[in-house]
Amino acid sequence: MYLKKLGAKMKKVGLYIHIPFCEKKCYYCDFTAFAHLDRWIEPYIKNLKREFSLYRQSLTLTIDTIYIGGGTPSYIDEKYISEIVNEVRKFPCEIKEFSLECNPNSINKDKLKLYEDLGVTRISLGVQSFDDLVLNNIGRNHKKDIAIRDIEMIKNFDFDLSFDLMLNLPGQDFSSIKKDLAYVKALDPDHISWYSLILDKGSRFYALNEKGKLELMDDDREVDIFNYIVDELARLNLNRYEISNFAKPGKESIHNKKYWDIEGYLACGLGASGFLSNVRYSNASNFVSYEKMLKEGKKPIVSREFISQKEREKEYIIFKLRQTRGINLEEFRKEFKADFLKKYKKAIDKFIDDDFFVIDDCFSFTKKGMELSNEFYLEII
Ligand code: SF4
């Protein structure tokens, strides 16, 4: 009801759709993603359509970006992706970008052709590493050669191509990262997301680490290697625009920028979280509750949180500073009726001599500032 009222004001929003199925669960993964639950695929797609329909009846909005993520959207039969897109097209749409997550070993030419026909503009491929030892250590179900084969296949179509790569994986060292960078150079993607391993509770790696059985890099080594990655990617014209994201000019992800700019996005599917008109909400993350609520004609939302202007300001600072262009000082003044540099002078002064910031019409972190950003956030928040 609350979303309905607020939604009436909504103009253009992104749409995230979650597909929670994978062929195999990776050892580091704590996402809402399940292997060996294929019997749920068909009913799940029906339920997703019910969810879209509830939003169509209650909200006035135009979808301008679509992101189908997971899980592994390319794992499910392509006819389901087609059904999803046909439903989404019943919303008012002015699509600027349509991303679909794929994993190596789950695509073929027919699938890619259909994705292209459905209007997908961008493929985000879960490569993670180009080192077979590392891929095996993290439980991926593909090898380097399969990833390369699939990348070459994708490049025969008219998609923007993004790779997901990871740092601080078991078995990964500097020479393995150099190999990754050599493949990036040879395969020439438009965009890269390069994230450090996070030990999420619920993942196999988290349990192993608790038992002291996971060997990872120490923090200083990880920072040094990440800085090397940032410099090498810049040489390939893949410029850092967010703390872990790199793009050729004009190839930044429009949809993901909505998250970092705290703009509205609708999220549908199991465990999905959305943000509409200052309300952050999360969906049920088990199939039975998700289906039950939808069959009863209710949105499958299990938590809602109104983000006050004070909380919004904190989020705004953190998310804007994740991006290399930082906080536009005039925009901040308009948005929060305050002078950022005066309001946070105490915290800024603490780091001002440390080569942490660049201050002109924007306030942004230097590379060193990005590394140590948590210390600054603690001061501010
Ligand atoms: S493919 Fe992605 S979503 Fe699926 S288990 Fe692996 S990391 Fe998780």
PDB file of N, CA and C and ligand atoms in Angstrom, residues 18-35 69-73 101-103 126 128 138-141 164 166, ligand 1:
ATOM      1  N   HIS A  18      15.393 -11.424 -10.447  1.00  0.00           N
ATOM      2  CA  HIS A  18      16.306 -12.440  -9.905  1.00  0.00           C
ATOM      3  C   HIS A  18      15.919 -13.845 -10.373  1.00  0.00           C
ATOM      4  N   ILE A  19      16.906 -14.557 -10.891  1.00  0.00           N
ATOM      5  CA  ILE A  19      16.717 -15.953 -11.313  1.00  0.00           C
ATOM      6  C   ILE A  19      17.592 -16.818 -10.392  1.00  0.00           C
ATOM      7  N   PRO A  20      16.971 -17.532  -9.454  1.00  0.00           N
ATOM      8  CA  PRO A  20      17.788 -18.148  -8.385  1.00  0.00           C
ATOM      9  C   PRO A  20      18.255 -19.572  -8.663  1.00  0.00           C
ATOM     10  N   PHE A  21      18.543 -19.883  -9.915  1.00  0.00           N
ATOM     11  CA  PHE A  21      18.935 -21.262 -10.243  1.00  0.00           C
ATOM     12  C   PHE A  21      20.353 -21.298 -10.810  1.00  0.00           C
ATOM     13  N   CYS A  22      21.110 -22.307 -10.385  1.00  0.00           N
ATOM     14  CA  CYS A  22      22.472 -22.509 -10.890  1.00  0.00           C
ATOM     15  C   CYS A  22      22.687 -23.996 -11.112  1.00  0.00           C
ATOM     16  N   GLU A  23      23.678 -24.309 -11.923  1.00  0.00           N
ATOM     17  CA  GLU A  23      23.974 -25.725 -12.138  1.00  0.00           C
ATOM     18  C   GLU A  23      24.652 -26.320 -10.905  1.00  0.00           C
ATOM     19  N   LYS A  24      25.496 -25.503 -10.271  1.00  0.00           N
ATOM     20  CA  LYS A  24      26.289 -25.982  -9.143  1.00  0.00           C
ATOM     21  C   LYS A  24      26.541 -24.797  -8.211  1.00  0.00           C
ATOM     22  N   LYS A  25      26.578 -25.029  -6.921  1.00  0.00           N
ATOM     23  CA  LYS A  25      26.817 -23.915  -5.993  1.00  0.00           C
ATOM     24  C   LYS A  25      28.325 -23.691  -5.826  1.00  0.00           C
ATOM     25  N   CYS A  26      28.785 -22.474  -6.099  1.00  0.00           N
ATOM     26  CA  CYS A  26      30.212 -22.161  -5.934  1.00  0.00           C
ATOM     27  C   CYS A  26      30.529 -22.048  -4.445  1.00  0.00           C
ATOM     28  N   TYR A  27      31.779 -22.322  -4.087  1.00  0.00           N
ATOM     29  CA  TYR A  27      32.115 -22.428  -2.664  1.00  0.00           C
ATOM     30  C   TYR A  27      32.063 -21.093  -1.920  1.00  0.00           C
ATOM     31  N   TYR A  28      32.189 -19.971  -2.654  1.00  0.00           N
ATOM     32  CA  TYR A  28      32.208 -18.666  -1.989  1.00  0.00           C
ATOM     33  C   TYR A  28      30.821 -18.024  -1.942  1.00  0.00           C
ATOM     34  N   CYS A  29      29.821 -18.701  -2.513  1.00  0.00           N
ATOM     35  CA  CYS A  29      28.550 -18.032  -2.796  1.00  0.00           C
ATOM     36  C   CYS A  29      27.534 -18.153  -1.670  1.00  0.00           C
ATOM     37  N   ASP A  30      26.978 -17.005  -1.328  1.00  0.00           N
ATOM     38  CA  ASP A  30      25.913 -16.965  -0.327  1.00  0.00           C
ATOM     39  C   ASP A  30      24.692 -16.249  -0.910  1.00  0.00           C
ATOM     40  N   PHE A  31      24.629 -16.169  -2.239  1.00  0.00           N
ATOM     41  CA  PHE A  31      23.483 -15.498  -2.867  1.00  0.00           C
ATOM     42  C   PHE A  31      22.257 -16.405  -2.790  1.00  0.00           C
ATOM     43  N   THR A  32      21.095 -15.817  -3.059  1.00  0.00           N
ATOM     44  CA  THR A  32      19.882 -16.625  -3.156  1.00  0.00           C
ATOM     45  C   THR A  32      19.954 -17.363  -4.498  1.00  0.00           C
ATOM     46  N   ALA A  33      20.607 -18.499  -4.459  1.00  0.00           N
ATOM     47  CA  ALA A  33      20.853 -19.261  -5.694  1.00  0.00           C
ATOM     48  C   ALA A  33      20.949 -20.740  -5.326  1.00  0.00           C
ATOM     49  N   PHE A  34      20.242 -21.574  -6.077  1.00  0.00           N
ATOM     50  CA  PHE A  34      20.153 -22.984  -5.703  1.00  0.00           C
ATOM     51  C   PHE A  34      20.491 -23.898  -6.880  1.00  0.00           C
ATOM     52  N   ALA A  35      21.265 -24.933  -6.553  1.00  0.00           N
ATOM     53  CA  ALA A  35      21.500 -25.988  -7.550  1.00  0.00           C
ATOM     54  C   ALA A  35      20.538 -27.128  -7.247  1.00  0.00           C
ATOM     55  N   GLY A  69      19.508 -10.952 -13.242  1.00  0.00           N
ATOM     56  CA  GLY A  69      20.684 -11.485 -12.552  1.00  0.00           C
ATOM     57  C   GLY A  69      20.332 -12.730 -11.764  1.00  0.00           C
ATOM     58  N   GLY A  70      21.330 -13.238 -11.049  1.00  0.00           N
ATOM     59  CA  GLY A  70      21.036 -14.463 -10.323  1.00  0.00           C
ATOM     60  C   GLY A  70      22.048 -14.769  -9.247  1.00  0.00           C
ATOM     61  N   GLY A  71      22.184 -16.096  -8.991  1.00  0.00           N
ATOM     62  CA  GLY A  71      21.852 -17.205  -9.837  1.00  0.00           C
ATOM     63  C   GLY A  71      22.519 -17.128 -11.216  1.00  0.00           C
ATOM     64  N   THR A  72      22.017 -17.953 -12.075  1.00  0.00           N
ATOM     65  CA  THR A  72      22.528 -17.980 -13.448  1.00  0.00           C
ATOM     66  C   THR A  72      21.344 -17.922 -14.426  1.00  0.00           C
ATOM     67  N   PRO A  73      20.956 -16.717 -14.867  1.00  0.00           N
ATOM     68  CA  PRO A  73      19.824 -16.625 -15.796  1.00  0.00           C
ATOM     69  C   PRO A  73      20.021 -17.472 -17.062  1.00  0.00           C
ATOM     70  N   GLU A 101      22.863 -11.654 -16.954  1.00  0.00           N
ATOM     71  CA  GLU A 101      24.037 -12.376 -16.431  1.00  0.00           C
ATOM     72  C   GLU A 101      24.089 -13.774 -17.025  1.00  0.00           C
ATOM     73  N   CYS A 102      25.272 -14.162 -17.445  1.00  0.00           N
ATOM     74  CA  CYS A 102      25.484 -15.509 -17.998  1.00  0.00           C
ATOM     75  C   CYS A 102      26.709 -16.102 -17.320  1.00  0.00           C
ATOM     76  N   ASN A 103      26.779 -17.404 -17.301  1.00  0.00           N
ATOM     77  CA  ASN A 103      28.005 -18.075 -16.862  1.00  0.00           C
ATOM     78  C   ASN A 103      28.556 -18.905 -18.002  1.00  0.00           C
ATOM     79  N   GLY A 126      30.203 -14.334 -15.847  1.00  0.00           N
ATOM     80  CA  GLY A 126      30.907 -14.700 -14.609  1.00  0.00           C
ATOM     81  C   GLY A 126      32.165 -15.499 -14.895  1.00  0.00           C
ATOM     82  N   GLN A 128      35.358 -14.941 -13.335  1.00  0.00           N
ATOM     83  CA  GLN A 128      36.003 -15.044 -11.995  1.00  0.00           C
ATOM     84  C   GLN A 128      37.529 -15.201 -12.052  1.00  0.00           C
ATOM     85  N   ILE A 138      37.571 -22.814  -6.320  1.00  0.00           N
ATOM     86  CA  ILE A 138      36.375 -22.075  -5.871  1.00  0.00           C
ATOM     87  C   ILE A 138      35.079 -22.782  -6.290  1.00  0.00           C
ATOM     88  N   GLY A 139      35.228 -23.959  -6.897  1.00  0.00           N
ATOM     89  CA  GLY A 139      34.045 -24.766  -7.202  1.00  0.00           C
ATOM     90  C   GLY A 139      33.272 -24.327  -8.432  1.00  0.00           C
ATOM     91  N   ARG A 140      33.941 -23.629  -9.356  1.00  0.00           N
ATOM     92  CA  ARG A 140      33.226 -23.261 -10.594  1.00  0.00           C
ATOM     93  C   ARG A 140      33.083 -24.489 -11.474  1.00  0.00           C
ATOM     94  N   ASN A 141      32.057 -24.497 -12.299  1.00  0.00           N
ATOM     95  CA  ASN A 141      31.883 -25.667 -13.155  1.00  0.00           C
ATOM     96  C   ASN A 141      32.346 -25.385 -14.592  1.00  0.00           C
ATOM     97  N   ASP A 164      33.004 -10.547 -14.949  1.00  0.00           N
ATOM     98  CA  ASP A 164      33.194 -10.521 -13.497  1.00  0.00           C
ATOM     99  C   ASP A 164      34.482 -11.259 -13.206  1.00  0.00           C
ATOM    100  N   MET A 166      37.557 -11.980  -9.928  1.00  0.00           N
ATOM    101  CA  MET A 166      37.678 -11.920  -8.463  1.00  0.00           C
ATOM    102  C   MET A 166      39.135 -11.892  -8.017  1.00  0.00           C
TER     103      MET A 166
HETATM  104  S1  SF4 B   1      27.129 -19.229 -10.405  1.00  0.00           S
HETATM  105 FE1  SF4 B   1      27.005 -17.306  -9.255  1.00  0.00          FE
HETATM  106  S2  SF4 B   1      25.054 -17.372  -8.191  1.00  0.00           S
HETATM  107 FE2  SF4 B   1      25.497 -19.461  -8.897  1.00  0.00          FE
HETATM  108  S3  SF4 B   1      26.451 -20.434  -7.167  1.00  0.00           S
HETATM  109 FE3  SF4 B   1      28.106 -19.601  -8.432  1.00  0.00          FE
HETATM  110  S4  SF4 B   1      28.485 -17.524  -7.632  1.00  0.00           S
HETATM  111 FE4  SF4 B   1      26.534 -18.234  -6.792  1.00  0.00          FE
END
